[in-house]
Amino acid sequence: MNLRRTTILAAAVALLTTPVVATSAAPAQVFRGDLVDLSAATPDPFGDATAHLVMTPNGRGTTFHLRIQGIDPAVVGESYGAHLHVGPCVEGNGAAAGPHYNASTTSPPVVSDQTEVWLDFTVVGDGTGAGDATVPFVPAPGDRAVVVHAEETAPNGTAGPRLVCLPVSW
Ligand SMILES: [Cu+2]
């Protein structure tokens, strides 16, 4: 075997034995806190609720895991829409969160669970709910909000009134 072939073989072996996870992906980030009330006029079951969001870039996009606990057990079985919004989470000001974060590059933008971060959840018996999403993009840094809505997310992205939010900044 000549030197050139040996070098190529060594490079191939190095490639094959390099772990796939060894990309430039950033580490997971975790955000946690009390849910912030967006409308005092609209009663909601999240008054005592806390939440955490885990955001994990994976080299091809991002996975998200939202978990909420302390939800009023009276709404067990109900489902709620939840999304990453571009703007901040401001008490009493649902509009401050702005529109959904949308990574579409077309005009008009494509609205889907692959261009936006949809984290709908169903409340289970212990007053918790969890929503997961995997998207093919990494959201740009900013002061943003995960907004929980009164209804499940429809195919066009709407989910009814904004109830509470979790601040997420990175
Ligand atoms: Cu939303």
Short mmCIF file of C-alpha atoms and ligand atoms in Angstrom, two decimals:
data_model
loop_
_atom_site.label_atom_id
_atom_site.label_comp_id
_atom_site.label_asym_id
_atom_site.label_seq_id
_atom_site.Cartn_x
_atom_site.Cartn_y
_atom_site.Cartn_z
CA MET A 1 0.00 0.00 0.00
CA ASN A 2 1.51 3.35 -1.00
CA LEU A 3 1.56 6.41 1.23
CA ARG A 4 -1.32 8.15 -0.57
CA ARG A 5 -3.67 5.20 -0.17
CA THR A 6 -2.68 4.86 3.47
CA THR A 7 -3.49 8.53 4.06
CA ILE A 8 -6.89 8.20 2.38
CA LEU A 9 -7.65 5.08 4.40
CA ALA A 10 -6.65 6.81 7.63
CA ALA A 11 -8.89 9.78 6.78
CA ALA A 12 -11.81 7.46 6.05
CA VAL A 13 -11.33 5.62 9.33
CA ALA A 14 -11.18 8.96 11.18
CA LEU A 15 -14.45 10.04 9.53
CA LEU A 16 -16.20 6.79 10.39
CA THR A 17 -15.12 6.88 14.02
CA THR A 18 -15.96 10.58 14.60
CA PRO A 19 -19.17 10.80 16.65
CA VAL A 20 -22.03 12.33 14.67
CA VAL A 21 -22.83 14.66 17.58
CA ALA A 22 -19.43 16.35 17.31
CA THR A 23 -20.78 19.22 15.19
CA SER A 24 -20.76 22.93 15.93
CA ALA A 25 -24.19 22.70 17.63
CA ALA A 26 -24.52 24.87 20.73
CA PRO A 27 -25.44 23.27 24.06
CA ALA A 28 -29.03 23.00 25.25
CA GLN A 29 -30.50 26.03 26.99
CA VAL A 30 -33.10 25.82 29.75
CA PHE A 31 -35.53 28.59 30.67
CA ARG A 32 -37.77 28.29 33.69
CA GLY A 33 -40.13 30.46 35.69
CA ASP A 34 -43.67 31.37 36.66
CA LEU A 35 -46.11 31.81 33.81
CA VAL A 36 -46.91 35.51 33.33
CA ASP A 37 -50.57 36.54 33.05
CA LEU A 38 -51.34 38.33 29.79
CA SER A 39 -54.96 39.27 30.48
CA ALA A 40 -56.34 39.84 33.97
CA ALA A 41 -59.81 40.06 32.39
CA THR A 42 -59.66 36.52 30.98
CA PRO A 43 -59.75 33.79 33.65
CA ASP A 44 -57.31 30.97 32.99
CA PRO A 45 -56.12 27.80 34.77
CA PHE A 46 -52.44 28.87 34.83
CA GLY A 47 -52.49 31.23 37.86
CA ASP A 48 -50.24 28.94 39.94
CA ALA A 49 -48.38 27.37 37.04
CA THR A 50 -44.66 27.31 36.35
CA ALA A 51 -42.94 26.21 33.17
CA HIS A 52 -39.64 25.28 31.68
CA LEU A 53 -38.49 25.22 28.10
CA VAL A 54 -35.47 23.23 26.91
CA MET A 55 -34.06 24.42 23.59
CA THR A 56 -31.46 22.13 22.01
CA PRO A 57 -29.72 22.94 18.71
CA ASN A 58 -28.78 19.60 17.10
CA GLY A 59 -26.72 20.59 14.07
CA ARG A 60 -29.65 20.26 11.66
CA GLY A 61 -32.15 22.42 13.52
CA THR A 62 -33.55 22.64 17.02
CA THR A 63 -35.63 20.51 19.35
CA PHE A 64 -37.85 22.11 21.99
CA HIS A 65 -39.43 20.63 25.09
CA LEU A 66 -42.00 22.66 27.02
CA ARG A 67 -43.29 21.45 30.38
CA ILE A 68 -45.87 23.24 32.50
CA GLN A 69 -46.83 22.24 36.03
CA GLY A 70 -49.28 23.58 38.61
CA ILE A 71 -52.19 23.83 36.17
CA ASP A 72 -55.68 23.87 37.74
CA PRO A 73 -56.79 20.20 37.70
CA ALA A 74 -60.28 21.36 36.67
CA VAL A 75 -58.99 21.48 33.07
CA VAL A 76 -57.48 17.98 32.90
CA GLY A 77 -57.99 16.69 29.36
CA GLU A 78 -58.08 20.16 27.80
CA SER A 79 -55.54 21.08 25.11
CA TYR A 80 -53.92 24.47 24.62
CA GLY A 81 -51.91 26.06 21.84
CA ALA A 82 -48.40 27.27 22.64
CA HIS A 83 -45.80 28.87 20.37
CA LEU A 84 -42.52 30.71 20.32
CA HIS A 85 -43.31 34.38 19.57
CA VAL A 86 -40.79 36.97 18.35
CA GLY A 87 -41.41 39.56 21.08
CA PRO A 88 -41.03 39.65 24.88
CA CYS A 89 -43.31 38.25 27.58
CA VAL A 90 -44.86 41.31 29.28
CA GLU A 91 -47.48 41.03 32.06
CA GLY A 92 -50.90 42.28 30.97
CA ASN A 93 -49.76 42.92 27.40
CA GLY A 94 -50.40 40.01 25.03
CA ALA A 95 -49.67 42.17 21.99
CA ALA A 96 -46.08 42.79 23.14
CA ALA A 97 -45.19 39.20 22.23
CA GLY A 98 -45.81 40.05 18.57
CA PRO A 99 -46.38 37.36 15.92
CA HIS A 100 -45.12 33.80 15.92
CA TYR A 101 -41.43 33.33 15.27
CA ASN A 102 -41.46 32.22 11.63
CA ALA A 103 -38.35 31.06 9.75
CA SER A 104 -40.01 30.93 6.32
CA THR A 105 -38.17 32.85 3.59
CA THR A 106 -41.10 33.05 1.17
CA SER A 107 -43.69 35.82 0.73
CA PRO A 108 -46.25 35.28 2.06
CA PRO A 109 -44.50 33.16 4.69
CA VAL A 110 -45.33 29.48 5.04
CA VAL A 111 -47.15 28.85 8.33
CA SER A 112 -46.58 25.34 9.68
CA ASP A 113 -45.05 23.34 12.51
CA GLN A 114 -41.81 23.30 10.49
CA THR A 115 -41.49 27.08 9.95
CA GLU A 116 -42.73 27.98 13.44
CA VAL A 117 -42.29 26.45 16.91
CA TRP A 118 -45.61 24.92 17.96
CA LEU A 119 -45.69 23.42 21.46
CA ASP A 120 -49.35 22.51 22.03
CA PHE A 121 -50.03 20.40 25.12
CA THR A 122 -52.84 18.52 26.85
CA VAL A 123 -53.30 18.82 30.62
CA VAL A 124 -52.96 15.47 32.39
CA GLY A 125 -54.09 14.23 35.80
CA ASP A 126 -51.36 15.76 37.95
CA GLY A 127 -51.89 19.25 36.52
CA THR A 128 -49.01 19.13 34.08
CA GLY A 129 -48.73 19.42 30.32
CA ALA A 130 -45.85 18.89 27.90
CA GLY A 131 -45.32 19.90 24.30
CA ASP A 132 -42.45 19.00 21.96
CA ALA A 133 -41.29 20.34 18.62
CA THR A 134 -38.46 19.61 16.21
CA VAL A 135 -37.79 22.23 13.55
CA PRO A 136 -35.15 22.53 10.78
CA PHE A 137 -33.89 25.96 11.90
CA VAL A 138 -32.25 27.67 14.86
CA PRO A 139 -34.14 30.76 16.07
CA ALA A 140 -32.14 33.98 16.23
CA PRO A 141 -31.31 35.34 19.71
CA GLY A 142 -33.63 37.88 21.32
CA ASP A 143 -36.01 38.61 24.16
CA ARG A 144 -38.84 36.27 23.23
CA ALA A 145 -41.93 34.61 24.69
CA VAL A 146 -43.58 31.22 24.68
CA VAL A 147 -47.27 32.17 24.60
CA VAL A 148 -50.02 29.80 25.76
CA HIS A 149 -53.34 30.30 23.99
CA ALA A 150 -56.93 29.39 24.90
CA GLU A 151 -57.34 26.91 22.02
CA GLU A 152 -55.37 24.28 20.15
CA THR A 153 -53.38 25.48 17.16
CA ALA A 154 -55.35 25.37 13.91
CA PRO A 155 -53.57 24.45 10.63
CA ASN A 156 -53.36 28.19 9.82
CA GLY A 157 -51.51 28.85 13.10
CA THR A 158 -54.30 30.57 15.02
CA ALA A 159 -55.07 29.41 18.57
CA GLY A 160 -57.43 31.96 20.12
CA PRO A 161 -56.76 34.48 22.92
CA ARG A 162 -53.33 34.79 24.55
CA LEU A 163 -53.52 33.65 28.19
CA VAL A 164 -50.03 33.47 29.73
CA CYS A 165 -46.41 33.45 28.64
CA LEU A 166 -42.94 32.28 29.66
CA PRO A 167 -40.07 34.73 29.06
CA VAL A 168 -37.19 33.22 27.08
CA SER A 169 -34.08 35.27 26.25
CA TRP A 170 -30.84 34.06 24.70
CU CU B 1 -48.94 31.86 19.73
#
